[in-house]
Amino acid sequence: MLSSARPRLLLYLCLPWGLAVENPSQSCGAGTCADERPSGVLPSEQGRSGADSSEVPQNDIQAWLCGFGPDGAELRLCYVTLLDVQQVLNHSCGFVNTSSPVRFALVRTHKTGSTTVSQAMIRSGMWLGLRWAGCGDRSRFVPHEHACNARNDSTRSQKHEGKYDFESRHTYDRDTWWTSEPYLEECDADGRHFERTLQGYEKQMGSDVQIFALIREAHSHLRSTLDFYQVPFAKFNASESLWNPLAKDFRLLQAEHVDEFLARWPFNRRGRLHVLVTEELAASMVMFRRTVNWSLRDVVFLSGRVTKRHGWVPEPASMPPGRLNWDERLNEVLRPLFMVELAKHQSDPSFQREVTALNRINAVLPQVCAQPQEGFVASVCDAKVENMKDGKKWAAKYRKFHCG
């Protein structure tokens, strides 16, 4: 009975306010329709991020999308129209950067949300006219020679200008990353492959390239990895080569590799090597966009992928020893580095509003993308991540139309 009554309640609540927004003079008088709705006058928020609210919409619903006012998400979402989203994305809620984009590379790890993040980067790279490193080859992955050649490269201290603007591909596929066995012999057998990958990025994007590494809490990362690849926990538990999947993705094959990796971080790249966190993806994306001089609309994302749970996984407290020790250690050291950088960004009063705006815009995209769109909104909806083929499709599209 409760479930059948709920839609009627929402319809009753949505229609009056929706009509009031269209005809405010008929329903609201000189005041606002509800105390929690923000006024049409939005404060200026211009700072180091390049945010400027001079172009922020004056519509109450659009102001809510832009991070003003309390959540009330379930009630608010039903008022949002395609026009609202178009207007909000047109000027990025005032979070617009007019500076030249900064070159960057995403160290893409498996089952951390990196496909969704990468898809947003590819989409916006096209829109912004950036040169993708994938234009230099036909591979789905970062060519291993970029890292392996750096092994014997004595030019680390030299300045490189770089040919490309960004990179966002995985470095390994499933058969070569989720294992304790070296794939590239000397190139990844000593735990230094990550650092060599950074050198490869610098050769391609320049010595001042900003580099972002995405991590995820160890237990949820394991569950997602097992579910996605349909590996039973019993098989994982019995095969030491599968333990600590996040560390394996960084090609840390021994406990000593993990210790050295963390001791050497940030590998003489302080201020250029950043940690992003799956559990704080919106904040991570806002940090990213402020670092590389993008606008808010460039980091909105839409994901329809839902991984079904295929089997039982013990709770963290019951996890057998050794299975996630390295991954937990990576989180213990790297996650606080993310929090330190986050705190610096939060010193800007506009930061939290931007995170709220990104969350709200992302939340309404599914209902907006369910109807016909055009322009920038259409490009966002078309970049929806539903399966692995989507990434291949966009890579092919980039090479065909934007590599030149």
XYZ file of N, CA and C in Angstrom, residues 121-362:
726
model
N 37.009 12.532 -19.163
C 38.211 13.196 -19.675
C 38.281 13.122 -21.198
N 37.951 11.962 -21.743
C 37.961 11.797 -23.199
C 36.923 12.718 -23.841
N 35.709 12.721 -23.271
C 34.640 13.572 -23.805
C 35.045 15.040 -23.795
N 35.562 15.493 -22.667
C 35.928 16.901 -22.563
C 37.196 17.213 -23.343
N 38.079 16.211 -23.472
C 39.258 16.425 -24.297
C 38.879 16.745 -25.726
N 37.868 16.034 -26.239
C 37.351 16.333 -27.577
C 36.782 17.746 -27.628
N 35.942 18.059 -26.638
C 35.245 19.343 -26.621
C 36.233 20.505 -26.534
N 37.329 20.303 -25.783
C 38.306 21.366 -25.575
C 39.408 21.382 -26.626
N 39.382 20.393 -27.525
C 40.389 20.348 -28.579
C 41.767 19.948 -28.101
N 41.835 19.078 -27.095
C 43.122 18.659 -26.542
C 43.713 17.499 -27.337
N 45.016 17.370 -27.253
C 45.726 16.301 -27.952
C 45.882 15.105 -27.007
N 45.191 14.034 -27.305
C 45.227 12.808 -26.497
C 46.446 11.981 -26.883
N 47.129 11.414 -25.887
C 48.315 10.606 -26.163
C 47.982 9.369 -26.980
N 46.719 8.921 -26.925
C 46.303 7.772 -27.719
C 46.316 8.034 -29.212
N 46.480 9.297 -29.593
C 46.586 9.609 -31.024
C 47.917 9.136 -31.597
N 48.879 8.856 -30.723
C 50.199 8.457 -31.200
C 50.356 6.978 -31.434
N 49.322 6.184 -31.148
C 49.381 4.737 -31.351
C 47.958 4.218 -31.504
N 47.793 2.948 -31.701
C 46.465 2.351 -31.888
C 46.070 1.451 -30.722
N 46.774 1.540 -29.610
C 46.561 0.622 -28.493
C 45.433 1.094 -27.576
N 44.759 0.133 -26.944
C 43.775 0.448 -25.907
C 44.456 0.820 -24.602
N 45.736 0.494 -24.489
C 46.477 0.691 -23.248
C 47.694 1.583 -23.496
N 48.236 2.135 -22.411
C 49.470 2.900 -22.535
C 50.563 1.945 -23.001
N 51.198 2.198 -24.136
C 52.240 1.283 -24.620
C 53.338 1.087 -23.582
N 53.691 -0.162 -23.351
C 54.664 -0.460 -22.302
C 56.038 0.125 -22.582
N 56.342 0.370 -23.845
C 57.680 0.880 -24.131
C 57.925 2.245 -23.513
N 56.850 3.015 -23.244
C 57.050 4.321 -22.626
C 57.677 4.167 -21.244
N 57.217 3.167 -20.491
C 57.794 2.923 -19.171
C 59.105 2.163 -19.270
N 59.148 1.165 -20.142
C 60.342 0.324 -20.226
C 61.539 1.087 -20.767
N 61.304 1.997 -21.697
C 62.413 2.791 -22.218
C 62.986 3.710 -21.152
N 62.129 4.097 -20.192
C 62.592 4.979 -19.124
C 63.542 4.269 -18.171
N 63.547 2.917 -18.220
C 64.406 2.152 -17.312
C 65.875 2.476 -17.520
N 66.259 2.683 -18.761
C 67.652 2.980 -19.073
C 67.836 4.424 -19.533
N 66.853 5.268 -19.201
C 66.883 6.661 -19.636
C 67.611 7.501 -18.596
N 68.646 8.173 -19.008
C 69.428 8.998 -18.088
C 69.046 10.470 -18.182
N 67.933 10.756 -18.860
C 67.554 12.154 -19.095
C 66.432 12.599 -18.170
N 66.266 11.915 -17.035
C 65.169 12.229 -16.117
C 65.160 13.709 -15.712
N 66.347 14.296 -15.542
C 66.407 15.664 -15.052
C 66.212 16.700 -16.148
N 66.207 16.262 -17.403
C 66.048 17.199 -18.497
C 64.594 17.652 -18.614
N 64.422 18.827 -19.191
C 63.088 19.359 -19.412
C 62.524 18.817 -20.716
N 61.288 18.319 -20.653
C 60.622 17.815 -21.843
C 59.379 18.659 -22.088
N 59.178 19.058 -23.312
C 58.002 19.844 -23.649
C 56.773 18.967 -23.846
N 56.960 17.803 -24.440
C 55.833 16.904 -24.652
C 55.042 17.246 -25.895
N 54.464 16.211 -26.489
C 53.708 16.367 -27.728
C 52.205 16.381 -27.490
N 51.761 15.806 -26.355
C 50.333 15.620 -26.113
C 49.879 16.388 -24.876
N 48.552 16.477 -24.738
C 47.958 17.230 -23.629
C 47.486 16.354 -22.476
N 47.101 15.105 -22.774
C 46.620 14.262 -21.673
C 46.675 12.787 -22.039
N 46.657 11.955 -20.982
C 46.596 10.496 -21.107
C 45.638 9.973 -20.060
N 44.810 8.974 -20.428
C 43.819 8.453 -19.473
C 43.553 6.965 -19.676
N 44.515 6.233 -20.244
C 44.317 4.804 -20.497
C 44.920 3.945 -19.386
N 44.403 2.715 -19.269
C 45.035 1.728 -18.400
C 46.432 1.412 -18.917
N 47.298 0.950 -18.011
C 48.622 0.497 -18.441
C 48.648 -1.011 -18.678
N 47.687 -1.751 -18.100
C 47.644 -3.210 -18.244
C 46.204 -3.667 -18.458
N 46.041 -4.798 -19.146
C 44.728 -5.423 -19.191
C 44.650 -6.472 -18.083
N 43.510 -7.159 -17.986
C 43.280 -8.048 -16.851
C 44.308 -9.169 -16.760
N 44.680 -9.748 -17.901
C 45.572 -10.903 -17.891
C 46.982 -10.557 -17.443
N 47.319 -9.284 -17.434
C 48.694 -8.912 -17.102
C 48.829 -8.088 -15.833
N 47.725 -7.592 -15.250
C 47.870 -6.784 -14.040
C 47.527 -7.550 -12.771
N 46.530 -8.448 -12.842
C 46.069 -9.104 -11.615
C 46.835 -10.410 -11.418
N 48.098 -10.280 -11.125
C 48.971 -11.428 -10.937
C 50.251 -10.986 -10.249
N 50.907 -11.918 -9.592
C 52.197 -11.632 -8.959
C 53.359 -11.848 -9.906
N 53.064 -12.365 -11.093
C 54.129 -12.651 -12.050
C 54.474 -11.398 -12.854
N 55.764 -11.074 -12.973
C 56.155 -9.945 -13.832
C 55.723 -10.215 -15.265
N 55.253 -9.184 -15.913
C 54.839 -9.313 -17.307
C 55.911 -8.803 -18.250
N 56.640 -7.799 -17.800
C 57.633 -7.151 -18.651
C 59.058 -7.437 -18.191
N 59.232 -8.551 -17.475
C 60.539 -8.968 -16.975
C 61.174 -7.848 -16.154
N 62.366 -7.380 -16.555
C 63.068 -6.395 -15.739
C 62.293 -5.088 -15.591
N 61.422 -4.813 -16.549
C 60.718 -3.529 -16.558
C 59.702 -3.402 -15.427
N 59.088 -4.499 -14.981
C 58.108 -4.409 -13.900
C 58.354 -5.430 -12.797
N 59.524 -6.028 -12.756
C 59.803 -7.059 -11.754
C 60.352 -6.489 -10.452
N 60.782 -5.234 -10.465
C 61.453 -4.669 -9.293
C 60.595 -3.683 -8.515
N 59.304 -3.558 -8.867
C 58.423 -2.644 -8.152
C 58.550 -1.194 -8.562
N 59.305 -0.906 -9.618
C 59.532 0.474 -10.049
C 58.738 0.845 -11.310
N 57.844 -0.021 -11.726
C 57.125 0.263 -12.971
C 56.289 1.529 -12.869
N 55.689 1.793 -11.712
C 54.883 3.002 -11.538
C 55.726 4.247 -11.788
N 56.898 4.284 -11.205
C 57.758 5.454 -11.375
C 58.195 5.615 -12.827
N 58.442 4.511 -13.493
C 58.822 4.586 -14.907
C 57.642 5.048 -15.767
N 56.439 4.661 -15.340
C 55.250 5.131 -16.046
C 55.141 6.648 -15.946
N 55.449 7.203 -14.780
C 55.439 8.654 -14.619
C 56.431 9.313 -15.568
N 57.613 8.703 -15.703
C 58.604 9.236 -16.632
C 58.093 9.182 -18.068
N 57.380 8.108 -18.390
C 56.798 8.009 -19.721
C 55.782 9.108 -19.976
N 54.957 9.414 -18.950
C 54.002 10.511 -19.083
C 54.728 11.831 -19.342
N 55.828 12.035 -18.637
C 56.566 13.292 -18.780
C 57.186 13.428 -20.163
N 57.585 12.314 -20.746
C 58.107 12.360 -22.106
C 57.008 12.758 -23.096
N 55.800 12.286 -22.848
C 54.702 12.544 -23.781
C 53.979 13.864 -23.532
N 53.758 14.202 -22.247
C 52.979 15.402 -21.919
C 53.822 16.563 -21.395
N 55.111 16.360 -21.210
C 55.961 17.433 -20.715
C 56.348 17.236 -19.262
N 57.459 17.823 -18.868
C 58.000 17.604 -17.527
C 57.169 18.255 -16.431
N 56.235 19.136 -16.797
C 55.390 19.771 -15.793
C 53.992 19.163 -15.740
N 53.796 17.990 -16.331
C 52.485 17.356 -16.380
C 51.972 17.064 -14.970
N 50.686 17.310 -14.745
C 50.036 16.970 -13.479
C 49.542 15.527 -13.568
N 49.835 14.726 -12.540
C 49.542 13.293 -12.580
C 48.603 12.937 -11.433
N 47.570 12.151 -11.740
C 46.545 11.783 -10.766
C 46.443 10.265 -10.679
N 46.469 9.734 -9.452
C 46.330 8.296 -9.224
C 45.064 8.048 -8.417
N 44.232 7.117 -8.876
C 42.934 6.845 -8.264
C 43.005 5.581 -7.421
N 42.603 5.679 -6.139
C 42.614 4.529 -5.242
C 41.222 4.319 -4.653
N 41.040 3.138 -4.037
C 39.751 2.790 -3.440
C 39.987 1.971 -2.177
N 39.075 2.085 -1.229
C 39.164 1.312 0.018
C 39.323 -0.165 -0.307
N 40.216 -0.839 0.417
C 40.676 -2.173 0.037
C 39.553 -3.201 -0.073
N 38.661 -3.268 0.900
C 37.635 -4.305 0.912
C 36.610 -4.087 -0.195
N 36.128 -2.864 -0.364
C 35.150 -2.602 -1.426
C 35.791 -2.777 -2.800
N 37.072 -2.461 -2.903
C 37.786 -2.667 -4.166
C 37.860 -4.151 -4.493
N 38.154 -4.969 -3.500
C 38.206 -6.414 -3.724
C 36.843 -6.938 -4.157
N 35.799 -6.545 -3.440
C 34.456 -7.028 -3.776
C 34.094 -6.658 -5.213
N 34.358 -5.426 -5.595
C 34.034 -4.987 -6.949
C 34.853 -5.746 -7.986
N 36.111 -5.995 -7.679
C 36.981 -6.723 -8.611
C 36.509 -8.160 -8.791
N 36.194 -8.829 -7.688
C 35.709 -10.211 -7.771
C 34.388 -10.276 -8.526
N 33.494 -9.338 -8.240
C 32.192 -9.342 -8.908
C 32.335 -9.088 -10.404
N 33.142 -8.102 -10.756
C 33.257 -7.735 -12.164
C 33.859 -8.859 -12.995
N 34.906 -9.473 -12.468
C 35.569 -10.546 -13.208
C 34.982 -11.925 -12.907
N 33.942 -11.954 -12.058
C 33.236 -13.188 -11.715
C 34.196 -14.254 -11.178
N 35.026 -13.822 -10.251
C 35.972 -14.720 -9.592
C 35.435 -15.037 -8.198
N 35.147 -16.289 -7.878
C 34.663 -16.641 -6.541
C 35.711 -16.314 -5.479
N 35.245 -15.948 -4.296
C 36.193 -15.645 -3.230
C 37.074 -16.845 -2.917
N 36.527 -18.051 -3.018
C 37.321 -19.250 -2.723
C 38.543 -19.342 -3.633
N 38.371 -18.989 -4.898
C 39.505 -19.012 -5.828
C 40.512 -17.932 -5.465
N 40.008 -16.743 -5.158
C 40.891 -15.656 -4.731
C 41.654 -16.056 -3.475
N 40.947 -16.609 -2.525
C 41.536 -16.960 -1.238
C 42.649 -17.985 -1.382
N 42.505 -18.890 -2.346
C 43.470 -19.981 -2.513
C 44.651 -19.611 -3.397
N 44.583 -18.469 -4.069
C 45.639 -18.096 -5.016
C 46.337 -16.826 -4.547
N 47.517 -16.965 -3.993
C 48.246 -15.812 -3.468
C 48.547 -14.781 -4.552
N 48.629 -15.230 -5.782
C 48.912 -14.320 -6.890
C 47.805 -13.285 -7.084
N 46.585 -13.600 -6.589
C 45.451 -12.687 -6.737
C 45.282 -11.750 -5.545
N 45.972 -12.004 -4.471
C 45.824 -11.174 -3.284
C 46.266 -9.734 -3.574
N 45.694 -8.789 -2.833
C 46.080 -7.373 -2.929
C 45.984 -6.833 -4.360
N 44.788 -6.839 -4.934
C 44.647 -6.427 -6.337
C 45.042 -4.978 -6.617
N 44.840 -4.067 -5.679
C 45.229 -2.676 -5.935
C 46.744 -2.552 -6.049
N 47.456 -3.219 -5.160
C 48.920 -3.197 -5.231
C 49.404 -3.813 -6.535
N 48.760 -4.894 -6.963
C 49.154 -5.544 -8.217
C 48.942 -4.604 -9.405
N 47.915 -3.768 -9.326
C 47.656 -2.821 -10.410
C 48.778 -1.789 -10.523
N 49.401 -1.472 -9.398
C 50.571 -0.599 -9.406
C 51.855 -1.388 -9.677
N 51.715 -2.690 -9.925
C 52.828 -3.612 -10.175
C 53.771 -3.681 -8.989
N 53.175 -3.721 -7.802
C 53.913 -3.949 -6.565
C 53.725 -5.416 -6.225
N 54.735 -6.225 -6.483
C 54.599 -7.675 -6.478
C 55.103 -8.326 -5.201
N 55.740 -7.560 -4.340
C 56.256 -8.077 -3.079
C 56.010 -7.039 -1.990
N 56.040 -7.495 -0.728
C 55.833 -6.566 0.382
C 56.885 -5.463 0.373
N 58.112 -5.823 -0.008
C 59.189 -4.831 -0.069
C 58.892 -3.757 -1.114
N 58.233 -4.153 -2.192
C 57.870 -3.185 -3.222
C 56.904 -2.142 -2.663
N 55.951 -2.593 -1.860
C 54.972 -1.678 -1.272
C 55.667 -0.688 -0.346
N 56.555 -1.198 0.501
C 57.272 -0.329 1.438
C 58.097 0.718 0.697
N 58.795 0.290 -0.334
C 59.634 1.219 -1.087
C 58.780 2.228 -1.857
N 57.680 1.759 -2.416
C 56.758 2.626 -3.151
C 56.271 3.763 -2.263
N 55.835 3.430 -1.063
C 55.306 4.438 -0.151
C 56.410 5.341 0.387
N 57.603 4.786 0.581
C 58.718 5.593 1.069
C 59.175 6.607 0.019
N 59.069 6.251 -1.249
C 59.538 7.113 -2.330
C 58.480 8.114 -2.801
N 57.230 7.871 -2.469
C 56.166 8.791 -2.878
C 56.458 10.186 -2.327
N 56.352 11.261 -3.096
C 55.817 11.391 -4.457
C 56.879 11.347 -5.560
N 57.955 10.659 -5.344
C 58.937 10.415 -6.405
C 59.490 11.724 -6.992
N 59.821 12.653 -6.092
C 60.366 13.954 -6.513
C 59.395 14.726 -7.404
N 58.121 14.509 -7.191
C 57.098 15.203 -7.981
C 56.070 15.871 -7.064
N 56.548 16.434 -5.986
C 55.651 17.100 -5.044
C 54.923 18.256 -5.738
N 53.630 18.309 -5.535
C 52.830 19.335 -6.180
C 52.331 18.937 -7.556
N 52.841 17.809 -8.089
C 52.396 17.347 -9.413
C 51.802 15.946 -9.378
N 51.970 15.223 -8.285
C 51.420 13.874 -8.162
C 50.316 13.904 -7.108
N 49.096 13.609 -7.540
C 47.921 13.769 -6.688
C 47.184 12.442 -6.513
N 46.600 12.253 -5.333
C 45.770 11.086 -5.044
C 44.302 11.481 -5.183
N 43.542 10.674 -5.925
C 42.090 10.806 -5.991
C 41.476 9.577 -5.339
N 40.279 9.729 -4.770
C 39.668 8.663 -3.974
C 38.270 8.354 -4.502
N 38.005 7.086 -4.748
C 36.713 6.664 -5.290
C 35.558 7.071 -4.389
N 35.734 6.899 -3.081
C 34.652 7.206 -2.150
C 34.352 8.705 -2.071
N 35.239 9.531 -2.563
C 35.037 10.986 -2.605
C 35.180 11.448 -4.054
N 34.434 10.799 -4.946
C 34.674 11.015 -6.368
C 34.322 12.435 -6.809
N 33.221 12.988 -6.294
C 32.854 14.354 -6.686
C 33.911 15.353 -6.228
N 34.336 15.244 -4.976
C 35.389 16.137 -4.479
C 36.678 15.932 -5.259
N 36.971 14.676 -5.597
C 38.176 14.381 -6.379
C 38.119 15.050 -7.741
N 36.951 14.994 -8.381
C 36.819 15.576 -9.712
C 36.889 17.104 -9.672
N 36.370 17.703 -8.609
C 36.475 19.159 -8.478
C 37.924 19.556 -8.228
N 38.638 18.797 -7.392
C 40.067 19.041 -7.191
C 40.819 18.926 -8.510
N 40.494 17.894 -9.267
C 41.141 17.684 -10.563
C 40.903 18.868 -11.486
N 39.643 19.277 -11.627
C 39.318 20.322 -12.604
C 39.936 21.668 -12.200
N 40.055 21.935 -10.899
C 40.695 23.175 -10.464
C 42.204 23.133 -10.716
N 42.778 21.954 -10.690
C 44.215 21.819 -10.915
C 44.571 21.974 -12.384
N 43.717 21.462 -13.268
C 44.049 21.465 -14.702
C 43.365 22.603 -15.468
N 42.703 23.507 -14.737
C 42.060 24.675 -15.368
C 40.922 24.292 -16.314
N 40.091 23.372 -15.886
C 38.868 23.072 -16.617
C 37.710 23.798 -15.942
N 36.527 23.696 -16.543
C 35.310 24.247 -15.955
C 34.472 23.111 -15.373
N 33.499 23.468 -14.550
C 32.705 22.442 -13.875
C 32.030 21.503 -14.862
N 31.507 22.034 -15.949
C 30.783 21.177 -16.885
C 31.694 20.134 -17.524
N 32.999 20.371 -17.504
C 33.935 19.430 -18.109
C 34.113 18.161 -17.284
N 33.675 18.163 -16.020
C 33.878 16.986 -15.170
C 32.573 16.339 -14.725
N 31.429 16.774 -15.251
C 30.192 16.044 -14.943
C 30.283 14.660 -15.575
N 29.660 13.684 -14.952
C 29.771 12.328 -15.484
C 28.492 11.549 -15.240
N 28.286 10.559 -16.087
C 27.081 9.726 -16.042
C 27.500 8.281 -16.199
N 27.153 7.452 -15.227
C 27.503 6.040 -15.292
C 26.277 5.194 -15.031
N 26.049 4.216 -15.904
C 24.924 3.310 -15.734
C 25.364 1.909 -15.383
N 26.659 1.735 -15.118
C 27.179 0.402 -14.833
C 26.839 -0.015 -13.407
N 26.242 -1.165 -13.275
C 25.948 -1.740 -11.968
C 26.481 -3.159 -11.959
N 27.458 -3.416 -11.110
C 28.051 -4.747 -11.043
C 27.237 -5.626 -10.110
N 26.764 -6.748 -10.605
C 25.994 -7.671 -9.781
C 26.924 -8.474 -8.877
N 26.468 -8.726 -7.681
C 27.267 -9.515 -6.752
C 27.091 -10.995 -7.057
N 28.202 -11.642 -7.336
C 28.151 -13.037 -7.756
C 28.473 -14.019 -6.630
N 28.944 -13.538 -5.511
C 29.309 -14.491 -4.474
C 29.607 -13.824 -3.145
N 29.824 -14.659 -2.161
C 30.077 -14.198 -0.797
C 31.507 -13.714 -0.643
N 31.667 -12.620 0.111
C 32.986 -12.106 0.476
C 32.938 -11.804 1.967
N 33.895 -12.286 2.748
C 33.850 -12.044 4.194
C 33.970 -10.564 4.525
N 33.425 -10.184 5.659
C 33.546 -8.812 6.119
C 35.013 -8.508 6.444
N 35.387 -7.224 6.455
C 36.796 -6.882 6.686
C 37.400 -7.521 7.927
N 36.636 -7.557 9.021
C 37.181 -8.112 10.260
C 37.440 -9.610 10.163
N 36.774 -10.277 9.220
C 36.923 -11.728 9.070
C 37.815 -12.113 7.892
N 38.405 -11.141 7.231
C 39.254 -11.430 6.078
C 40.512 -12.175 6.532
N 40.835 -13.307 5.897
C 42.054 -14.040 6.268
C 43.288 -13.158 6.120
N 44.303 -13.385 6.926
C 45.513 -12.553 6.888
C 46.191 -12.580 5.525
N 46.771 -11.456 5.162
C 47.586 -11.374 3.959
C 46.834 -11.035 2.697
N 45.535 -11.276 2.670
C 44.788 -11.102 1.413
C 44.700 -9.642 0.975
N 44.620 -8.733 1.944
C 44.481 -7.313 1.595
C 45.473 -6.421 2.346
N 46.462 -7.014 2.976
C 47.383 -6.235 3.805
C 48.070 -5.112 3.037
N 48.546 -5.411 1.837
C 49.252 -4.397 1.055
C 48.301 -3.287 0.620
N 47.097 -3.684 0.189
C 46.121 -2.686 -0.250
C 45.698 -1.783 0.906
N 45.539 -2.375 2.078
C 45.193 -1.578 3.248
C 46.318 -0.612 3.597
N 47.549 -1.076 3.435
C 48.703 -0.220 3.700
C 48.751 0.952 2.717
N 48.465 0.694 1.458
C 48.421 1.772 0.468
C 47.388 2.824 0.862
N 46.216 2.376 1.308
C 45.174 3.310 1.729
C 45.573 4.076 2.984
N 46.243 3.407 3.907
C 46.654 4.061 5.149
C 47.585 5.238 4.901
N 48.407 5.130 3.879
C 49.393 6.181 3.601
C 48.892 7.184 2.566
N 48.261 6.702 1.503
C 47.882 7.592 0.404
C 46.604 8.378 0.682
N 45.648 7.759 1.372
C 44.378 8.455 1.628
C 44.575 9.728 2.454
N 45.419 9.731 3.503
C 45.660 10.988 4.218
C 46.275 12.077 3.338
N 47.048 11.686 2.323
C 47.603 12.682 1.403
C 46.479 13.351 0.609
N 45.485 12.547 0.237
C 44.303 13.114 -0.415
C 43.600 14.090 0.517
N 43.461 13.714 1.788
C 42.750 14.560 2.741
C 43.481 15.884 2.968
N 44.812 15.847 2.967
C 45.588 17.081 3.130
C 45.338 18.020 1.955
N 45.381 17.471 0.746
C 45.139 18.306 -0.429
C 43.693 18.792 -0.466
N 42.765 17.930 -0.047
C 41.359 18.327 0.006
C 41.168 19.504 0.954
N 41.834 19.455 2.112
C 41.708 20.539 3.090
C 42.194 21.867 2.512
N 43.237 21.810 1.695
C 43.735 23.041 1.064
C 42.690 23.617 0.119
N 42.049 22.749 -0.647
C 41.003 23.222 -1.554
C 39.801 23.750 -0.778
N 39.494 23.116 0.352
C 38.331 23.527 1.136
C 38.518 24.883 1.800
N 39.746 25.391 1.805
C 39.964 26.737 2.333
C 39.301 27.789 1.449
N 39.008 27.422 0.207
C 38.223 28.275 -0.684
C 36.750 28.051 -0.346
N 36.033 29.083 0.105
C 34.633 28.906 0.514
C 33.733 28.337 -0.574
N 34.118 28.507 -1.840
C 33.255 28.040 -2.923
C 33.421 26.556 -3.221
N 34.442 25.925 -2.634
C 34.749 24.542 -3.008
C 33.599 23.596 -2.690
N 33.066 23.657 -1.465
C 32.020 22.713 -1.086
C 30.758 22.931 -1.898
N 30.457 24.184 -2.230
C 29.287 24.416 -3.078
C 29.489 23.777 -4.446
N 30.707 23.829 -4.954
C 30.967 23.221 -6.258
C 30.817 21.704 -6.193
N 31.291 21.093 -5.120
C 31.119 19.646 -4.951
C 29.634 19.302 -4.888
N 28.874 20.087 -4.133
C 27.427 19.874 -4.047
C 26.783 20.023 -5.418
N 27.204 21.037 -6.158
C 26.650 21.251 -7.495
C 26.947 20.067 -8.405
N 28.168 19.563 -8.370
C 28.521 18.423 -9.217
C 27.682 17.206 -8.854
N 27.502 16.951 -7.573
C 26.671 15.821 -7.147
C 25.230 15.976 -7.624
N 24.685 17.176 -7.511
C 23.288 17.393 -7.904
C 23.115 17.293 -9.419
N 24.038 17.867 -10.165
C 23.949 17.777 -11.626
C 24.063 16.330 -12.072
N 25.017 15.599 -11.504
C 25.164 14.182 -11.851
C 23.899 13.397 -11.522
